CSV table of C-alpha atoms in Angstrom, one decimal:
chain,number,residue,atom,x,y,z
A,8,MET,CA,84.3,54.8,143.5
A,9,PHE,CA,84.9,53.0,140.2
A,10,ASN,CA,84.7,49.3,140.9
A,11,PRO,CA,84.4,47.3,137.6
A,12,SER,CA,83.5,43.7,137.5
A,13,PHE,CA,83.4,41.1,134.7
A,14,GLU,CA,81.8,37.8,134.0
A,15,VAL,CA,83.5,35.0,132.0
A,16,ILE,CA,80.9,33.8,129.5
A,17,VAL,CA,83.2,31.3,127.6
A,18,ALA,CA,86.6,30.6,129.1
A,19,GLN,CA,89.6,30.3,126.8
A,20,SER,CA,91.6,27.2,127.0
A,21,LYS,CA,95.4,27.5,127.7
A,22,PHE,CA,96.1,24.8,125.2
A,23,ARG,CA,94.3,24.8,121.9
A,24,GLN,CA,94.6,22.9,118.6
A,25,PRO,CA,94.2,25.0,115.5
A,26,PRO,CA,90.6,24.6,114.1
A,27,ASP,CA,89.8,22.8,110.9
A,28,MET,CA,89.8,25.6,108.3
A,29,THR,CA,88.6,23.6,105.4
A,30,PHE,CA,85.4,24.9,103.8
A,31,GLU,CA,83.6,21.7,104.5
A,32,ALA,CA,84.4,21.9,108.2
A,33,LEU,CA,83.5,25.6,108.4
A,34,LEU,CA,80.0,24.9,106.9
A,35,LYS,CA,79.1,22.9,109.9
A,36,ARG,CA,79.4,26.0,112.1
A,37,PHE,CA,78.5,28.5,109.4
A,38,PRO,CA,76.0,26.9,107.0
A,39,GLY,CA,75.1,30.3,105.7
A,40,LEU,CA,78.5,30.5,103.9
A,41,ALA,CA,77.2,28.1,101.3
A,42,GLU,CA,75.3,31.1,100.0
A,43,ALA,CA,78.4,33.3,99.7
A,44,ASP,CA,79.9,34.1,96.3
A,45,ALA,CA,83.4,33.6,97.7
A,46,VAL,CA,85.2,32.9,101.0
A,47,CYS,CA,88.8,33.1,102.0
A,48,TRP,CA,90.9,32.6,105.1
A,49,THR,CA,93.2,35.6,105.8
A,50,GLY,CA,95.2,37.3,108.6
A,51,SER,CA,98.2,36.2,110.5
A,52,THR,CA,97.1,32.6,110.9
A,53,ALA,CA,96.6,32.2,107.1
A,54,VAL,CA,100.3,33.2,106.5
A,55,GLY,CA,101.6,31.1,109.3
A,56,TRP,CA,102.4,33.8,111.9
A,57,GLY,CA,99.7,32.9,114.4
A,58,ASN,CA,100.1,31.8,118.0
A,59,VAL,CA,97.8,30.3,120.7
A,60,PHE,CA,96.1,33.6,121.3
A,61,SER,CA,95.5,34.5,117.6
A,62,ASP,CA,92.0,34.7,116.2
A,63,PHE,CA,91.2,33.2,112.8
A,64,ASP,CA,90.1,35.7,110.2
A,65,LEU,CA,87.6,34.9,107.5
A,66,TYR,CA,86.3,37.1,104.6
A,67,ALA,CA,83.1,36.2,102.8
A,68,PHE,CA,81.8,38.1,99.8
A,69,SER,CA,78.0,38.3,99.2
A,70,ASP,CA,75.4,40.8,98.1
A,71,ARG,CA,72.8,38.7,100.0
A,72,LYS,CA,72.3,38.6,103.7
A,73,LEU,CA,74.0,35.5,105.1
A,74,ASP,CA,72.5,33.6,108.0
A,75,LEU,CA,75.1,33.4,110.8
A,76,PRO,CA,74.9,31.4,114.0
A,77,MET,CA,74.2,33.3,117.2
A,78,ASP,CA,74.9,31.9,120.6
A,79,GLU,CA,76.5,33.0,123.9
A,80,THR,CA,80.0,33.3,122.2
A,81,ALA,CA,78.8,35.4,119.2
A,82,GLU,CA,78.3,39.1,118.5
A,83,CYS,CA,77.6,41.0,115.3
A,84,TRP,CA,78.0,44.6,114.3
A,85,PRO,CA,78.0,46.6,111.1
A,86,GLY,CA,80.8,48.7,109.6
A,87,SER,CA,81.1,51.3,106.9
A,88,ASP,CA,83.7,53.5,105.2
A,89,LYS,CA,83.6,57.0,103.6
A,90,SER,CA,84.0,55.3,100.2
A,91,GLY,CA,80.4,54.0,100.6
A,92,ILE,CA,81.5,50.4,101.2
A,93,SER,CA,79.7,48.7,104.2
A,94,TRP,CA,80.2,45.3,105.7
A,95,ASP,CA,79.0,43.1,108.6
A,96,ASN,CA,81.2,41.6,111.3
A,97,TRP,CA,80.7,38.4,113.2
A,98,MET,CA,82.9,37.3,116.0
A,99,GLY,CA,82.6,34.2,118.1
A,100,GLU,CA,83.9,30.7,118.8
A,101,TYR,CA,84.6,27.9,116.3
A,102,GLN,CA,86.2,24.7,117.5
A,103,LYS,CA,87.4,26.5,120.7
A,104,ALA,CA,89.2,29.2,118.7
A,105,ARG,CA,88.0,32.8,118.1
A,106,VAL,CA,86.9,33.6,114.6
A,107,ASP,CA,86.5,37.0,113.2
A,108,LEU,CA,84.3,36.8,110.1
A,109,THR,CA,83.6,39.8,107.9
A,110,ILE,CA,80.9,39.8,105.1
A,111,TRP,CA,81.8,42.2,102.3
A,112,PRO,CA,79.8,43.1,99.2
A,113,THR,CA,80.9,41.0,96.3
A,114,GLY,CA,82.2,44.1,94.4
A,115,ALA,CA,83.9,45.7,97.4
A,116,PHE,CA,87.5,45.0,96.3
A,117,ALA,CA,86.9,46.6,92.9
A,118,THR,CA,85.3,49.6,94.6
A,119,ALA,CA,88.2,50.0,96.9
A,120,LEU,CA,90.6,49.9,94.0
A,121,LYS,CA,88.6,52.0,91.6
A,122,PRO,CA,90.6,55.3,92.1
A,123,TYR,CA,93.8,53.4,91.4
A,124,LEU,CA,92.5,51.6,88.3
A,125,GLU,CA,91.4,54.8,86.6
A,126,ASN,CA,94.6,56.8,87.1
A,127,GLU,CA,98.2,56.6,88.2
A,128,VAL,CA,97.4,58.0,91.7
A,129,GLU,CA,100.4,59.8,93.3
A,130,PHE,CA,99.6,59.2,96.9
A,131,LEU,CA,97.5,56.6,98.7
A,132,SER,CA,94.2,58.2,99.9
A,133,SER,CA,92.3,55.2,101.2
A,134,GLY,CA,91.5,55.0,104.9
A,135,TYR,CA,93.0,52.4,107.2
A,136,THR,CA,90.2,50.0,107.0
A,137,LEU,CA,90.3,49.7,103.2
A,138,GLU,CA,94.1,49.6,103.1
A,139,ASP,CA,93.9,46.7,105.5
A,140,PHE,CA,91.1,45.1,103.5
A,141,VAL,CA,93.2,45.3,100.3
A,142,TYR,CA,96.2,43.7,102.2
A,143,ARG,CA,94.1,40.9,103.7
A,144,VAL,CA,92.5,40.0,100.3
A,145,SER,CA,96.0,40.0,98.7
A,146,ILE,CA,97.2,37.3,101.2
A,147,GLY,CA,93.9,35.4,101.4
A,148,ILE,CA,93.7,31.6,101.0
A,149,PRO,CA,90.6,30.9,98.9
A,150,LEU,CA,88.2,28.4,100.5
A,151,LYS,CA,85.4,28.9,98.0
A,152,ASN,CA,85.6,30.3,94.4
A,153,GLU,CA,89.3,30.6,93.8
A,154,ALA,CA,88.6,32.2,90.4
A,155,TYR,CA,87.0,35.1,92.2
A,156,PHE,CA,90.1,35.8,94.2
A,157,GLN,CA,92.4,35.5,91.1
A,158,GLU,CA,90.3,38.2,89.5
A,159,GLN,CA,90.8,40.5,92.5
A,160,TRP,CA,94.5,39.8,92.5
A,161,ASP,CA,94.7,40.7,88.8
A,162,LEU,CA,92.9,44.0,89.5
A,163,LEU,CA,95.4,44.8,92.2
A,164,GLU,CA,98.3,44.0,89.9
A,165,LYS,CA,96.9,46.3,87.2
A,166,SER,CA,96.2,49.2,89.7
A,167,SER,CA,98.5,52.0,90.9
A,168,PHE,CA,97.7,51.1,94.5
A,169,GLY,CA,101.1,49.6,95.3
A,170,ARG,CA,103.0,52.5,93.8
A,171,ALA,CA,100.7,55.0,95.5
A,172,ARG,CA,101.4,53.3,98.9
A,173,VAL,CA,105.1,53.3,98.3
A,174,ARG,CA,105.1,57.1,97.5
A,175,TRP,CA,103.0,57.8,100.5
A,176,LEU,CA,105.2,55.8,102.9
A,177,LYS,CA,108.3,57.4,101.3
A,178,VAL,CA,107.0,60.9,102.0
A,179,GLY,CA,106.3,59.9,105.6
A,180,ALA,CA,109.8,58.7,106.0
A,181,GLU,CA,111.2,61.9,104.5
A,182,ASN,CA,109.1,64.0,106.9
A,183,ALA,CA,110.4,61.9,109.8
A,184,LEU,CA,114.0,62.5,108.6
A,185,THR,CA,113.3,66.2,108.6
A,186,ASP,CA,112.2,65.9,112.2
A,187,VAL,CA,115.5,64.1,113.0
A,188,VAL,CA,117.5,67.1,111.7
A,189,GLY,CA,115.5,69.6,113.6
A,190,GLN,CA,115.5,67.7,116.9
A,191,LEU,CA,119.2,67.1,116.7
A,192,ASP,CA,119.8,70.8,116.1
A,193,ALA,CA,117.7,71.6,119.1
A,194,GLY,CA,119.7,69.1,121.2
A,195,ASP,CA,116.7,66.7,121.6
A,196,GLN,CA,118.5,63.4,121.1
A,197,ASP,CA,115.8,61.2,122.5
A,198,SER,CA,113.1,62.5,120.2
A,199,ALA,CA,115.5,62.4,117.2
A,200,LEU,CA,116.1,58.7,117.9
A,201,ILE,CA,112.3,58.1,117.9
A,202,SER,CA,111.9,60.0,114.7
A,203,ALA,CA,114.7,58.1,113.1
A,204,ARG,CA,113.1,54.8,114.1
A,205,MET,CA,109.8,56.0,112.6
A,206,ALA,CA,111.6,56.8,109.3
A,207,ALA,CA,113.3,53.4,109.3
A,208,PHE,CA,110.0,51.5,109.7
A,209,ARG,CA,108.3,53.6,107.0
A,210,VAL,CA,111.2,52.8,104.6
A,211,VAL,CA,110.9,49.1,105.4
A,212,ASP,CA,107.1,49.3,104.7
A,213,ALA,CA,107.8,51.2,101.4
A,214,CYS,CA,110.4,48.6,100.3
A,215,LEU,CA,108.1,45.8,101.1
A,216,ALA,CA,105.1,47.5,99.3
A,217,MET,CA,107.3,47.9,96.2
A,218,HIS,CA,107.2,44.1,96.1
A,219,GLY,CA,103.6,43.5,96.8
A,220,ASP,CA,103.5,43.3,100.7
A,221,TYR,CA,100.9,45.8,101.9
A,222,CYS,CA,100.7,44.8,105.6
A,223,LEU,CA,100.0,47.8,107.9
A,224,ASN,CA,101.3,46.3,111.1
A,225,GLU,CA,104.8,47.1,112.3
A,226,LYS,CA,105.0,44.0,114.6
A,227,TRP,CA,105.4,41.7,111.6
A,228,ALA,CA,108.4,43.6,110.1
A,229,MET,CA,110.9,40.8,110.7
A,230,ARG,CA,108.7,38.1,109.4
A,231,ARG,CA,107.8,40.2,106.3
A,232,LEU,CA,111.5,40.9,105.5
A,233,ARG,CA,112.3,37.2,105.8
A,234,GLY,CA,109.5,36.5,103.3
A,235,LYS,CA,110.5,39.2,100.8
A,236,PRO,CA,114.3,39.2,100.5
A,237,GLU,CA,113.9,40.8,97.1
A,238,CYS,CA,112.8,44.0,98.8
A,239,GLY,CA,116.5,44.9,99.3
A,240,ILE,CA,116.6,44.9,103.2
A,241,LYS,CA,118.1,41.9,104.9
A,242,VAL,CA,116.7,40.8,108.3
A,243,GLU,CA,120.2,41.0,109.9
A,244,GLU,CA,120.7,44.5,108.5
A,245,PHE,CA,117.4,45.8,109.9
A,246,GLN,CA,118.1,44.1,113.3
A,247,GLN,CA,121.6,45.8,113.6
A,248,MET,CA,120.7,49.2,112.1
A,249,VAL,CA,117.2,49.7,113.7
A,250,LEU,CA,116.0,47.2,116.3
A,251,ASP,CA,119.2,47.0,118.3
A,252,GLY,CA,119.2,50.7,119.0
A,253,PRO,CA,122.3,52.5,120.3
A,254,ARG,CA,125.5,50.6,120.2
A,255,PRO,CA,127.8,50.4,123.3
A,256,GLY,CA,129.1,53.9,124.0
A,257,GLU,CA,126.9,55.4,121.3
A,258,ALA,CA,124.8,58.5,122.2
A,259,ASN,CA,121.1,58.6,121.2
A,260,GLY,CA,121.9,61.4,118.8
A,261,ASP,CA,124.6,59.5,117.1
A,262,CYS,CA,122.4,56.5,116.8
A,263,ALA,CA,119.6,58.6,115.3
A,264,LEU,CA,122.0,60.1,112.8
A,265,ARG,CA,123.3,56.6,111.8
A,266,MET,CA,119.8,55.3,111.5
A,267,ALA,CA,118.6,58.3,109.5
A,268,ARG,CA,121.4,57.9,107.0
A,269,TRP,CA,120.6,54.2,106.6
A,270,ALA,CA,116.9,55.1,105.9
A,271,GLN,CA,118.0,57.9,103.5
A,272,GLU,CA,120.1,55.4,101.4
A,273,HIS,CA,117.1,53.2,101.0
A,274,ILE,CA,114.9,56.1,100.0
A,275,VAL,CA,117.3,56.9,97.2
A,276,ARG,CA,117.1,53.3,96.0
A,277,LEU,CA,113.3,53.5,96.2
A,278,ASP,CA,113.3,56.6,94.0
A,279,GLY,CA,115.1,54.7,91.3
A,280,GLU,CA,112.7,51.8,91.4
A,281,LEU,CA,109.7,54.0,91.3
A,282,MET,CA,111.0,55.9,88.3
A,283,ALA,CA,111.6,52.5,86.5
A,284,ARG,CA,108.0,51.3,87.3
A,285,SER,CA,105.9,54.4,86.8
């Protein structure tokens, strides 16, 4: 009989104050960061979306092995990607908050963007980890060596990464819309509604990516739309057309069709913007 048990090593407090994220304060817990070439604070807490259960994400860039503290709260593990980029992860406690620190090679961002700097790439081909890496560097708050991060942001601006992501998301939305048509024809209204929602979220991601927001996580869609009104989709519009679901008396199939048409209108608009920028 499976009878799991667990032991609490470090209990999390119900009420926590945000930790001091200045570089000077971080050095007291992570003196090894003094040897890093650059450090930034990133993730949801860096952009003001965090909550009491959020962890605090740090990126450090170094080609040297950094000395990190190891105690009962900490664990370390390596990571790697098919591109050849490897990194080290450290997770543990800092001022009663959980910190997720990733150590990247100093040239990792340029390596991740290399295919998109050499050519106008049609579709995004990076794996999830590197896509998320690019996004998190793009929103990072520099804590050490701001000039380094400005160089990385300039590379991103020069690359075709954003346009490749838009095209990839747009194709995903179009495929989901094709599913809607087939599912409605088969009388599968419930599945059609799910496919229409998938198309709508991909369209939102594509519109946001067109304006430099490369977040991969659907849960932040409303916050992202509030922060990027220039993307062409209003928060209230997205709420009414997608999140609210079927209206009173509206069948799932009718809702799916309405949502699909809304997504299609934005795809047409995206096509025009892509033509203008390519």
